[in-house]
Short mmCIF file of C-alpha atoms in Angstrom, two decimals:
data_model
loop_
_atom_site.label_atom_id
_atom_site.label_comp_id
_atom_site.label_asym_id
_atom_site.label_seq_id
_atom_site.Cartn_x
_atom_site.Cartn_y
_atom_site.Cartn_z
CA UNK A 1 152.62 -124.05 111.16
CA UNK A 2 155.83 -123.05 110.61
CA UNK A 3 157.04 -121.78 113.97
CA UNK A 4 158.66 -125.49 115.14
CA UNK A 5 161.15 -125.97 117.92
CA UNK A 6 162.48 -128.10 115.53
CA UNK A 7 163.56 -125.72 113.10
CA UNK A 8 164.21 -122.76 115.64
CA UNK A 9 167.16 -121.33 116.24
CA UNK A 10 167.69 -118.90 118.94
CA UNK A 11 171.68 -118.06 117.94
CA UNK A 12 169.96 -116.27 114.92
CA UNK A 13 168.16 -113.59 117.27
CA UNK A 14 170.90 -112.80 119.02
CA UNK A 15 171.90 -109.49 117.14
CA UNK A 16 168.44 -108.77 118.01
CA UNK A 17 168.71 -108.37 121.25
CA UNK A 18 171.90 -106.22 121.31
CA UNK A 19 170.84 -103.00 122.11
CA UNK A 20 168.96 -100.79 125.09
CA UNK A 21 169.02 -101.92 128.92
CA UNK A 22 166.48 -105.05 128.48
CA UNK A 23 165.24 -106.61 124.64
CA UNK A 24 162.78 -108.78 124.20
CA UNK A 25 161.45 -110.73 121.18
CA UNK A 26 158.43 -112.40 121.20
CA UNK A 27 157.70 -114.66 117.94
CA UNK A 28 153.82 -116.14 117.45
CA UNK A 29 152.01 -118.03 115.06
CA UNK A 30 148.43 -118.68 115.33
CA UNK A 31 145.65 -120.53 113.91
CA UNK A 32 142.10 -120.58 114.52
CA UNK A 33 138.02 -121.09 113.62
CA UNK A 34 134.91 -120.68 114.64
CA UNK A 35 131.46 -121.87 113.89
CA UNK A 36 128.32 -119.26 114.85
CA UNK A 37 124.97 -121.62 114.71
CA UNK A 38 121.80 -119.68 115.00
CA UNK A 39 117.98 -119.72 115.01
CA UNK A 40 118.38 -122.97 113.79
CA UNK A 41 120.66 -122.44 111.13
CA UNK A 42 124.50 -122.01 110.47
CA UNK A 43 125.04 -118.24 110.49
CA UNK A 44 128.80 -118.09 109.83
CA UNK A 45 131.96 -120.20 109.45
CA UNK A 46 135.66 -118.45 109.88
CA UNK A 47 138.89 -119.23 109.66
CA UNK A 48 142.22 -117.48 109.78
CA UNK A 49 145.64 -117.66 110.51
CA UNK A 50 148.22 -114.97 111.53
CA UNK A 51 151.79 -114.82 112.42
CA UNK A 52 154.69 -112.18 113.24
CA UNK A 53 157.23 -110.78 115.97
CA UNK A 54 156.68 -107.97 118.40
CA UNK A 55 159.89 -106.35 119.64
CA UNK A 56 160.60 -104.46 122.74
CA UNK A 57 163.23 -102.27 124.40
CA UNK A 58 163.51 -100.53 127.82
CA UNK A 59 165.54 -97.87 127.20
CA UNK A 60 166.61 -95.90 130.91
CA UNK A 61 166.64 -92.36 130.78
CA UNK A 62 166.16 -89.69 134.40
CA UNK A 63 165.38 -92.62 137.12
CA UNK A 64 162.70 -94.42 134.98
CA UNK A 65 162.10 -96.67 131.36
CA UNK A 66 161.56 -95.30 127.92
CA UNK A 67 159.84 -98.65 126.26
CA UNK A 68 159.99 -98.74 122.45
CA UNK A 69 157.88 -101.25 120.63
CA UNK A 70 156.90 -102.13 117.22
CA UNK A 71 156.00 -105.60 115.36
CA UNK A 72 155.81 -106.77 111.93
CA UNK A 73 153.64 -109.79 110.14
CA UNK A 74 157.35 -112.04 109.61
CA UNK A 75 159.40 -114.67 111.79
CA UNK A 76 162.23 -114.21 109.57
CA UNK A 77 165.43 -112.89 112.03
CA UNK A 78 166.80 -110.38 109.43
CA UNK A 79 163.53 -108.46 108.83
CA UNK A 80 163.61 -108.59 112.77
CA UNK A 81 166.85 -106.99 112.87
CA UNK A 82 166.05 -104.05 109.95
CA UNK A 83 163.05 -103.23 112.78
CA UNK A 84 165.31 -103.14 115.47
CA UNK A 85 167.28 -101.21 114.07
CA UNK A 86 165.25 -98.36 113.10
CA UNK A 87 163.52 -98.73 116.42
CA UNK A 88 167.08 -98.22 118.08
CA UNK A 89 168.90 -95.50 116.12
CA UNK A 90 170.52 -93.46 118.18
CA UNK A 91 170.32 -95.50 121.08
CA UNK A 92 173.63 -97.35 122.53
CA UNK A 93 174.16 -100.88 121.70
CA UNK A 94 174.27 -103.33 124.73
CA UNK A 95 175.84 -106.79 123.68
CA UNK A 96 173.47 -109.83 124.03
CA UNK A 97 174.14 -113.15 125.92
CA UNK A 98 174.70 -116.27 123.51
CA UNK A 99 172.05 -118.27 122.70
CA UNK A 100 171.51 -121.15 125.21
CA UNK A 101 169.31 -124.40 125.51
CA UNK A 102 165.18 -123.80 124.39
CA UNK A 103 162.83 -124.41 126.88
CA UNK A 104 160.19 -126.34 125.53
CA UNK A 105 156.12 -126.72 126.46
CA UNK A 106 153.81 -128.19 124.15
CA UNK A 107 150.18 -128.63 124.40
CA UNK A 108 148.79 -131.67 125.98
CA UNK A 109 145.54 -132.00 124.01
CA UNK A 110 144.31 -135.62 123.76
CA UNK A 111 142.21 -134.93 120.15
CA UNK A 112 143.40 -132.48 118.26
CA UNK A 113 140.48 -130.13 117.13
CA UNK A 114 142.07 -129.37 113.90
CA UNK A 115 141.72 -132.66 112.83
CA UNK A 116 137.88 -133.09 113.53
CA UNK A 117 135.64 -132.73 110.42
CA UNK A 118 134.11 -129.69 110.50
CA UNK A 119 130.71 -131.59 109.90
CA UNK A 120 130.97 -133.25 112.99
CA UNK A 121 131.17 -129.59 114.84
CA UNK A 122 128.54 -128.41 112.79
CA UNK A 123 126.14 -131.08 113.80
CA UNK A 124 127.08 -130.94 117.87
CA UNK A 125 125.64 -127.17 117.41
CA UNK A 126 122.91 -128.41 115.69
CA UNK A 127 122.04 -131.59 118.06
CA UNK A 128 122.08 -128.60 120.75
CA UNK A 129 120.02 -126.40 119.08
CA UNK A 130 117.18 -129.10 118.05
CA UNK A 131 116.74 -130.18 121.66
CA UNK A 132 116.34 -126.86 123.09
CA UNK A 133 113.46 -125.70 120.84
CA UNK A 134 111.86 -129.02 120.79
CA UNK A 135 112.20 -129.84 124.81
CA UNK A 136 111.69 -126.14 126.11
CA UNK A 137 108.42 -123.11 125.28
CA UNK A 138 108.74 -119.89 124.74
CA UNK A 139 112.35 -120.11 122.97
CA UNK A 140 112.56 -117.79 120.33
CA UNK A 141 116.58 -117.65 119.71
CA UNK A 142 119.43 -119.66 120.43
CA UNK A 143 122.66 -118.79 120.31
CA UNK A 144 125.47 -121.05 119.34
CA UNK A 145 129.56 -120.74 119.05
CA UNK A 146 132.28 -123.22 118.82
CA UNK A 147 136.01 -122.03 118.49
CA UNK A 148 139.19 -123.16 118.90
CA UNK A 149 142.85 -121.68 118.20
CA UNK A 150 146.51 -123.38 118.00
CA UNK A 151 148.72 -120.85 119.13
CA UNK A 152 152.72 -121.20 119.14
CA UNK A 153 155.10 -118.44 120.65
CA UNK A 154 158.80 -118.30 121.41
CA UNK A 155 160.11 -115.61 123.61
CA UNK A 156 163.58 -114.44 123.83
CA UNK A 157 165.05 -111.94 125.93
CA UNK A 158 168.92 -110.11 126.37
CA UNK A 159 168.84 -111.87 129.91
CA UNK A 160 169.27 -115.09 128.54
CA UNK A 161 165.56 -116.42 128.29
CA UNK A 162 164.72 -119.23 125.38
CA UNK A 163 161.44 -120.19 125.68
CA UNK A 164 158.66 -122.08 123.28
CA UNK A 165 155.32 -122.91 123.79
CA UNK A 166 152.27 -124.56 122.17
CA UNK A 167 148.74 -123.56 123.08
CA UNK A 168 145.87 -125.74 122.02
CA UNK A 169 142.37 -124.55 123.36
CA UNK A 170 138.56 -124.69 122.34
CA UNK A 171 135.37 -123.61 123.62
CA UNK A 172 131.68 -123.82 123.64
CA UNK A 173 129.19 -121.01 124.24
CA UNK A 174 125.35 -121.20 124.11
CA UNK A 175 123.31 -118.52 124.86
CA UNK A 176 119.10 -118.43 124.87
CA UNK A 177 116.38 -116.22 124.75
CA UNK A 178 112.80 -116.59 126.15
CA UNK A 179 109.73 -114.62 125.54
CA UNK A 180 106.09 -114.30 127.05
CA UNK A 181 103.57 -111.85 127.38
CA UNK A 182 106.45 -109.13 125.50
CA UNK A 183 109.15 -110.60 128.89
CA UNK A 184 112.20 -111.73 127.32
CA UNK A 185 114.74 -113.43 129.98
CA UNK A 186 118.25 -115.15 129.16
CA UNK A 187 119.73 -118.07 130.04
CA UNK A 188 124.18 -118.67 129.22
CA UNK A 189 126.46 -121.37 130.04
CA UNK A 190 130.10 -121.53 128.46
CA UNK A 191 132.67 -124.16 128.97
CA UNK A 192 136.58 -124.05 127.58
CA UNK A 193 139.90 -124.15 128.39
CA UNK A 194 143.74 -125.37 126.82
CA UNK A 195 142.14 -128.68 126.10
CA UNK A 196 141.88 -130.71 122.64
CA UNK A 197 138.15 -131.67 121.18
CA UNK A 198 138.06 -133.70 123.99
CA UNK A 199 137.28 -131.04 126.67
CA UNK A 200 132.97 -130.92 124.89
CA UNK A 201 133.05 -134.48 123.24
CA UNK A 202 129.60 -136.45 124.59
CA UNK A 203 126.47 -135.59 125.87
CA UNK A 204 128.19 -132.08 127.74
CA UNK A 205 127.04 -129.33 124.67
CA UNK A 206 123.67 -130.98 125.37
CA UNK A 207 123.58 -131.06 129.15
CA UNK A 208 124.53 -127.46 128.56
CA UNK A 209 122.00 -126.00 126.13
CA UNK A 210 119.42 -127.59 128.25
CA UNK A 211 120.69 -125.66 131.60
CA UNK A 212 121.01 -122.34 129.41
CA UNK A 213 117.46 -123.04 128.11
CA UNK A 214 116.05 -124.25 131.77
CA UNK A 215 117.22 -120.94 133.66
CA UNK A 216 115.61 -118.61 130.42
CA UNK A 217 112.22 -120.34 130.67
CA UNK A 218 112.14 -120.61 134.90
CA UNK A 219 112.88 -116.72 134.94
CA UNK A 220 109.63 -116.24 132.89
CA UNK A 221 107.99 -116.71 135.96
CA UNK A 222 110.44 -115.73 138.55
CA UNK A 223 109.32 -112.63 140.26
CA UNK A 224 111.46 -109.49 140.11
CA UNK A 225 113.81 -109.38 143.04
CA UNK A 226 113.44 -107.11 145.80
CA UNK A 227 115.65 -104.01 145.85
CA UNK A 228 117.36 -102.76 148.61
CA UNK A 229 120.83 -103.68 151.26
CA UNK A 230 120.35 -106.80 152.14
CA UNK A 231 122.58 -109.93 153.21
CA UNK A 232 124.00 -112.02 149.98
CA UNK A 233 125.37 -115.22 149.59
CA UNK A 234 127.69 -115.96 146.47
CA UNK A 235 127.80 -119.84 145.98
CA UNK A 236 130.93 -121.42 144.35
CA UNK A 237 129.05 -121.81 141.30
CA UNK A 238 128.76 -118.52 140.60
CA UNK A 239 132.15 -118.60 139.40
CA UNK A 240 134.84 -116.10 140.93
CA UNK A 241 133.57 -112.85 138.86
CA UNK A 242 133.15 -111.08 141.77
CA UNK A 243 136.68 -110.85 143.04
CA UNK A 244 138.06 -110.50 139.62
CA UNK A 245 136.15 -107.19 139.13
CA UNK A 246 136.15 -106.08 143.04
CA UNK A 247 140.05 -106.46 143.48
CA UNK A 248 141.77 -108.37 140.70
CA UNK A 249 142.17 -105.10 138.55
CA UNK A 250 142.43 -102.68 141.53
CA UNK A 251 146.08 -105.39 142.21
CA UNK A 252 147.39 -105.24 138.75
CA UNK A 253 150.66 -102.96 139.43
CA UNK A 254 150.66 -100.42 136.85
CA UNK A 255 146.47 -99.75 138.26
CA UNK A 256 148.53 -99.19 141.42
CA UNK A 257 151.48 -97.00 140.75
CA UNK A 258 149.73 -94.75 138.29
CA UNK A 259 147.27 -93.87 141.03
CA UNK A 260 144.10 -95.67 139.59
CA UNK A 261 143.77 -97.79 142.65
CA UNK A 262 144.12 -95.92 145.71
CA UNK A 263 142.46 -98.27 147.74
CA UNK A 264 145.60 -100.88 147.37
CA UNK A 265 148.48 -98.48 146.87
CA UNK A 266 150.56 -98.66 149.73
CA UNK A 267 148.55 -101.00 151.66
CA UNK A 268 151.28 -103.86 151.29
CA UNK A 269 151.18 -105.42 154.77
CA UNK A 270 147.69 -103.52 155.89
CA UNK A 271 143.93 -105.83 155.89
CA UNK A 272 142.19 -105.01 153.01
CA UNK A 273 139.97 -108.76 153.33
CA UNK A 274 138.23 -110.13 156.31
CA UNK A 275 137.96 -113.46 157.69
CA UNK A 276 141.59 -114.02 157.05
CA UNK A 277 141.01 -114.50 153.28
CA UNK A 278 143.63 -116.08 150.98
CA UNK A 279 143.32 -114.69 147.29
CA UNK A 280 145.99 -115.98 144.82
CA UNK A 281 146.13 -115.38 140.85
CA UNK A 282 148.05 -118.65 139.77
CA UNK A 283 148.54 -119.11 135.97
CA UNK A 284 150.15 -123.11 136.89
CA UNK A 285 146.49 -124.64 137.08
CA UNK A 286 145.93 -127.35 135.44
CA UNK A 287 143.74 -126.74 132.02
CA UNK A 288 142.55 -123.45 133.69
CA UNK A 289 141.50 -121.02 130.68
CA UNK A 290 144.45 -118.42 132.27
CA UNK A 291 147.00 -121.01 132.64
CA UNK A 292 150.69 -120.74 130.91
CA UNK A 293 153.84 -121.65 131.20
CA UNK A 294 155.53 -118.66 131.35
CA UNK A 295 154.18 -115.35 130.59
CA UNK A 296 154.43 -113.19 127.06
CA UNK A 297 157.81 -111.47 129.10
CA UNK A 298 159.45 -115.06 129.20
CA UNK A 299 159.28 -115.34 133.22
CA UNK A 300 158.20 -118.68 134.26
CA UNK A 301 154.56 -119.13 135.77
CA UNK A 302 154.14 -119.80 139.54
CA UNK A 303 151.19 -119.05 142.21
CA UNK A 304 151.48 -115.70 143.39
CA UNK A 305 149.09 -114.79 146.81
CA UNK A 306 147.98 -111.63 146.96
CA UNK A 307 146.12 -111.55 150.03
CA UNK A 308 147.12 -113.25 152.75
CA UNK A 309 145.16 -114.06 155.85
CA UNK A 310 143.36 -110.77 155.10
CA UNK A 311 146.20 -108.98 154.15
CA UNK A 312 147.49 -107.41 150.88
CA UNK A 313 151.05 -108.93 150.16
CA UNK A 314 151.74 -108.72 146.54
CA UNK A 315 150.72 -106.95 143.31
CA UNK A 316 150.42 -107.99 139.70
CA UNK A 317 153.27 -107.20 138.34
CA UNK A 318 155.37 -107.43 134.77
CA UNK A 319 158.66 -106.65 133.75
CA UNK A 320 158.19 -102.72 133.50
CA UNK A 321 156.55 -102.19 136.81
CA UNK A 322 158.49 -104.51 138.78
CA UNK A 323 161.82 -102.21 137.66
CA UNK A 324 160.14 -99.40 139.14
CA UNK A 325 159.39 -101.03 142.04
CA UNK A 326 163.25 -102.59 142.17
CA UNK A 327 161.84 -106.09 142.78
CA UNK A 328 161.41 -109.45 139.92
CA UNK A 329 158.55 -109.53 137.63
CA UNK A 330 156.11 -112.41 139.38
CA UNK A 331 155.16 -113.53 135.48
CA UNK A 332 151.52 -111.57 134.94
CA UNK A 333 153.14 -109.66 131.91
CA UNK A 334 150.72 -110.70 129.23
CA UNK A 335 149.73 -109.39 126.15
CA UNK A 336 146.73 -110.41 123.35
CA UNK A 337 149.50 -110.82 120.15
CA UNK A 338 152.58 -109.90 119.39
CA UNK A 339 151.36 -106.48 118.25
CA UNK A 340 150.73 -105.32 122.26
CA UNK A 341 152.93 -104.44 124.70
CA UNK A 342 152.68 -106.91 127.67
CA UNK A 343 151.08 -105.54 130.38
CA UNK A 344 150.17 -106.51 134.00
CA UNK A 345 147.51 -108.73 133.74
CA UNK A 346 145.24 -111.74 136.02
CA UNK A 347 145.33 -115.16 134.79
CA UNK A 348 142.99 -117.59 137.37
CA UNK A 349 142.44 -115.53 140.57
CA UNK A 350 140.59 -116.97 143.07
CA UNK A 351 139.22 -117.21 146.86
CA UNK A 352 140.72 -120.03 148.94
CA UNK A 353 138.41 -121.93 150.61
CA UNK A 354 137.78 -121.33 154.03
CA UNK A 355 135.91 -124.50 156.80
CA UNK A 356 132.44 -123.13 157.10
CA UNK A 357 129.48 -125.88 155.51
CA UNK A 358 128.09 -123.78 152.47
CA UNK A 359 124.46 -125.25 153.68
CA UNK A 360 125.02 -123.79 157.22
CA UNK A 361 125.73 -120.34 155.66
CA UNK A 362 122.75 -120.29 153.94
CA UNK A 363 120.87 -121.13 157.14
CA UNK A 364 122.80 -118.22 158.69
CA UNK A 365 120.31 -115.82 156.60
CA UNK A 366 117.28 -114.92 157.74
CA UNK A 367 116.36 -113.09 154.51
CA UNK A 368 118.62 -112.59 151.07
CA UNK A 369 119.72 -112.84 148.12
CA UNK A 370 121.46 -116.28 147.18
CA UNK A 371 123.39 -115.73 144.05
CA UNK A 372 123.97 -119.18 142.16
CA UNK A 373 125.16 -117.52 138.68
CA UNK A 374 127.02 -114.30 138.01
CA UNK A 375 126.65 -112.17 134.97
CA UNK A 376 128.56 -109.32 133.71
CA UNK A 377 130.51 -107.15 136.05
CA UNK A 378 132.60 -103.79 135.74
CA UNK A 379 134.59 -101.96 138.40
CA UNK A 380 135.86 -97.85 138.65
CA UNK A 381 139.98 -98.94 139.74
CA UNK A 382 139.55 -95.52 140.88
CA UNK A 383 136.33 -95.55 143.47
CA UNK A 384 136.25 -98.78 143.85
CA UNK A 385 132.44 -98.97 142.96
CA UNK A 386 131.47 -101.87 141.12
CA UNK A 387 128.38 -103.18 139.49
CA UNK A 388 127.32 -106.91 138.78
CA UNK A 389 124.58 -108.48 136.97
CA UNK A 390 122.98 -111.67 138.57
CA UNK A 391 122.20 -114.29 135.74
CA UNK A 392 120.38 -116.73 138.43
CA UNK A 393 119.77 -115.72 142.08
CA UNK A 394 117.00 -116.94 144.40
CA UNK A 395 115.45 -115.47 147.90
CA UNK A 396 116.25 -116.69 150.75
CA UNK A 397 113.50 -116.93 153.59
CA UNK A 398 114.10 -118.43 157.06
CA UNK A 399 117.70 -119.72 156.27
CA UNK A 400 115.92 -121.78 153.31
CA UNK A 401 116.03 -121.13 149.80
CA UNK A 402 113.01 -120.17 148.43
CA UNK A 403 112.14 -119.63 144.65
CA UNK A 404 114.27 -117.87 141.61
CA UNK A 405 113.71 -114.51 141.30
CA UNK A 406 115.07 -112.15 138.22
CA UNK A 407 116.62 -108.74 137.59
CA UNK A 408 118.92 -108.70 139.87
CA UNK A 409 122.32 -106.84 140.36
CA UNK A 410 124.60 -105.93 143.16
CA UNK A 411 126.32 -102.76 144.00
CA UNK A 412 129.16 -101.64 146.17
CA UNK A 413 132.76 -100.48 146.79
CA UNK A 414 134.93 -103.49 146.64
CA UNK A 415 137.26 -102.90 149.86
CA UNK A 416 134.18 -102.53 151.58
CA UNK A 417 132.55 -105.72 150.73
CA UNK A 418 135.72 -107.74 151.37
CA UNK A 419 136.22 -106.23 154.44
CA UNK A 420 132.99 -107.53 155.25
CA UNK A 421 132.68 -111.10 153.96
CA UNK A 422 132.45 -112.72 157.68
CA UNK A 423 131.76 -116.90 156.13
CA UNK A 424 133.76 -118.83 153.78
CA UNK A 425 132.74 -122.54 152.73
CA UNK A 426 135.22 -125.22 151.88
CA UNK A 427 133.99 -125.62 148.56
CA UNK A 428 135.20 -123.90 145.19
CA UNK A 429 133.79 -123.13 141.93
CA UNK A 430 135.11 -121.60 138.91
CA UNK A 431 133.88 -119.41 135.72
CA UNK A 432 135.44 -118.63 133.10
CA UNK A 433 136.26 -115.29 130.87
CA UNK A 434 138.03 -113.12 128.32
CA UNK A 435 139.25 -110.12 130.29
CA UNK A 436 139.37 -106.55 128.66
CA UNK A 437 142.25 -104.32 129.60
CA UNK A 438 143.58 -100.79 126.93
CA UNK A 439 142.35 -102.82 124.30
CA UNK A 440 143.58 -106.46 124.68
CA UNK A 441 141.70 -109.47 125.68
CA UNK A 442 142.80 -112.20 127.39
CA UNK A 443 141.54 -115.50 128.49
CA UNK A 444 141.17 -115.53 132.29
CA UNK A 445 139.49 -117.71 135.12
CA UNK A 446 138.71 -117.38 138.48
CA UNK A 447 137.08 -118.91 141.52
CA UNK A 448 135.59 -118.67 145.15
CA UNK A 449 134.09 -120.83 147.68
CA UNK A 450 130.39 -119.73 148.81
CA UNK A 451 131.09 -116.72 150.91
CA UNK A 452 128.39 -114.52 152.84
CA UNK A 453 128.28 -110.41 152.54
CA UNK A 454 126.54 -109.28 155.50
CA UNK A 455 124.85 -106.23 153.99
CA UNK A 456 125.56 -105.32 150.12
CA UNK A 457 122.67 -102.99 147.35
CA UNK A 458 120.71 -105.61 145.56
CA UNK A 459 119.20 -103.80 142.92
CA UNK A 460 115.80 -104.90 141.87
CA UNK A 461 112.60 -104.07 142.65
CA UNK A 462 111.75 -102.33 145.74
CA UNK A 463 110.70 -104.11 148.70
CA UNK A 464 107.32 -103.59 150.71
#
């Protein structure tokens, strides 16, 4: 890869950054592959590499920002500079600062999964897919991937900013299908992060393709669940899907001030959560799939609480909408290459855990729907309405859990439903994700403890 620290020097992109009322250059270089394994056989093997700078100016003009924006497949500084300056004719040149010290981050991946054989990741898919179809009945498809990318990116700014990174992350998806009697039910379990090889080395792509295959059988013979409002309890494992989709995009600032989240516009210092809930999006976590250093803007990463003891504090912001709301970017400008604008964006929001025992709040329903697994999820900014499969949920009868039941979803308006939650455990659990937003994806986590919703739509089949 040729984008090194080593051989990087920012004095050269100075002249690129003279011009407009904020410039930015953001330089990446990627690498990546991919393995797809299925119905027992390798269906495809990729591999690709791409590299190139994305340059952007703010540009303001009657109380606001003009951005312009435009990228090219080169890291060379002169080819840079012809594109900014057809981008900038006609606009006033702004000198830039000199260059000062890089800032350096580099990956902390303990194998490097560049250097393992490509036979031994071809024959960890098919270990995984053997002992599904010979320990499990009914399979008829399973559903394989490995990946993993190298990513470098330097980002410097007219404010001074030097900044280089190295990104090393893999992951492991398996995904299975059973069938009886013309049923067909799924089972899914994924696992990744900014981690070397090391992160699915062992027994884990194993231990996972047997819980995938376990749920997809057991729902066979799960009964439908019953339809209808209802108490629910969302256990840590289920990940933190739910408060991504139910106020994690209704937060990210530009949602706010272009009026596609009225719920949260406005309501800085007013309850929007019960229970005096916590919710922070903080992209400093450890080998979190969202973690960075500093986001694709070049502002350093730190925590950023959005709710605070019920009530909404912050937004999501980046550069652009924090001008027009005359305060600092909190670092959630992100962007999926060099080719996108940064926009405001999550990176590992989560629920803080609260002191109630996650047993006890299961006891606290008489009957309802315990939710153990998320699936999909989407969310109107907008209405706030919001609609989420449930890949494993059982009933609860008597405070006890029951038996698994299947075809599940839950419905709602999210302001509602937080408003609502009235029991937080102390635990946590997390799930990871690529998040969607105008065409980018992202890689995203997020968390919660087990919480209860008194009364929420279950969607299923209706009850006697």
């Amino acid at each position: 890869m040729g984008l090194d620290p080593a051989f990087l020097c920012p004095g050269d992109w100075v002249p690129v950054l003279s011009g407009s009322d904020h410039a930015e250059a953001f330089l990446e270089e990627s690498i990546g592959a991919s393995i797809q394994f299925e119905d027992g056989r390798l269906q495809e093997m990729a591999s690709g590499s791409d590299q190139g700078v994305g340059l952007r100016y703010l540009v303001a003009e009657d109380g606001g920002f003009r951005t312009l924006h435009g990228s090219l497949n080169s890291l060379r500084p002169e080819d840079a500079a012809a594109l900014s300056g057809r981008l900038l004719r006609g606009v006033a040149r702004r000198p830039a600062p000199p260059a000062g010290e890089l800032l350096i981050r580099r990956s902390t991946a303990r194998r490097d999964p560049f250097s393992v054989p490509m036979e031994e990741k071809v024959a960890m898919l098919a270990q995984a897919d053997r002992a599904v179809r010979s320990e499990f009945p009914h399979i008829v498809q399973v559903s394989l991937l490995y990946a993993e990318r190298r990513k470098r990116c330097a980002v410097f700014d007219s404010a001074g900013g030097r900044l280089f990174s190295e990104r090393v992350s893999v992951i492991f998806s398996v995904g299975v299908t059973a069938s009886k009697d013309g049923l067909l039910q799924t089972g899914y379990e994924v696992l990744g992060g900014p981690l070397g090889y090391e992160l699915i080395e062992g027994r884990e792509p194993l231990r996972l393709a047997r819980c995938a295959a376990r749920l997809a059988v057991a729902k066979l013979s799960a009964p439908t669940a019953p339809a209808g409002e209802m108490p629910v309890v969302l256990s840590s494992s289920a990940g933190g899907t739910f408060i991504h989709e139910a106020i994690g995009h209704s937060l990210e600032a530009d949602h706010v001030q272009e009026g596609s989240s009225p719920h949260y516009a406005g309501k800085l210092g007013k309850a929007v959560a019960g229970l005096g809930m916590v919710v922070i999006d903080d992209p400093t976590l450890p080998f979190a799939r969202g973690s960075y250093e500093f986001d694709d803007e070049g502002v350093l990463a730190r925590p950023t609480p959005v709710v605070q003891d019920g009530v909404l504090v912050d937004y999501l912001y980046d550069r652009v909408t924090s001008m027009r709301d005359g305060k600092p970017s909190n670092g959630h400008g992100r962007r999926e290459s060099f080719r996108h604008r940064p926009i405001p964006r999550m990176s590992n929001l989560y629920i803080a855990p609260g002191t109630d025992d996650p047993a006890a709040i299961i006891r606290s329903v008489e009957k309802g729907l315990f939710v153990t697994r998320m699936g999909g999820g989407q969310v109107n900014t907008a209405t706030g309405e919001f609609l989420f499969g449930v890949d494993e949920g059982y009933w609860i009868e008597g405070g006890k859990v029951r038996h698994l039941v299947r075809d599940a979803n839950l419905l709602g308006l999210g302001p509602e439903v937080l408003l609502s939650i009235d029991r937080l455990g102390w635990d946590i659990g997390w799930g990871i994700g690529t998040c969607g937003k105008e065409g980018q994806s992202v890689p995203v986590s997020d968390g919660q403890p087990t919480l209860r919703i008194p009364k929420v739509v279950v969607g299923g089949r209706e009850a006697s």
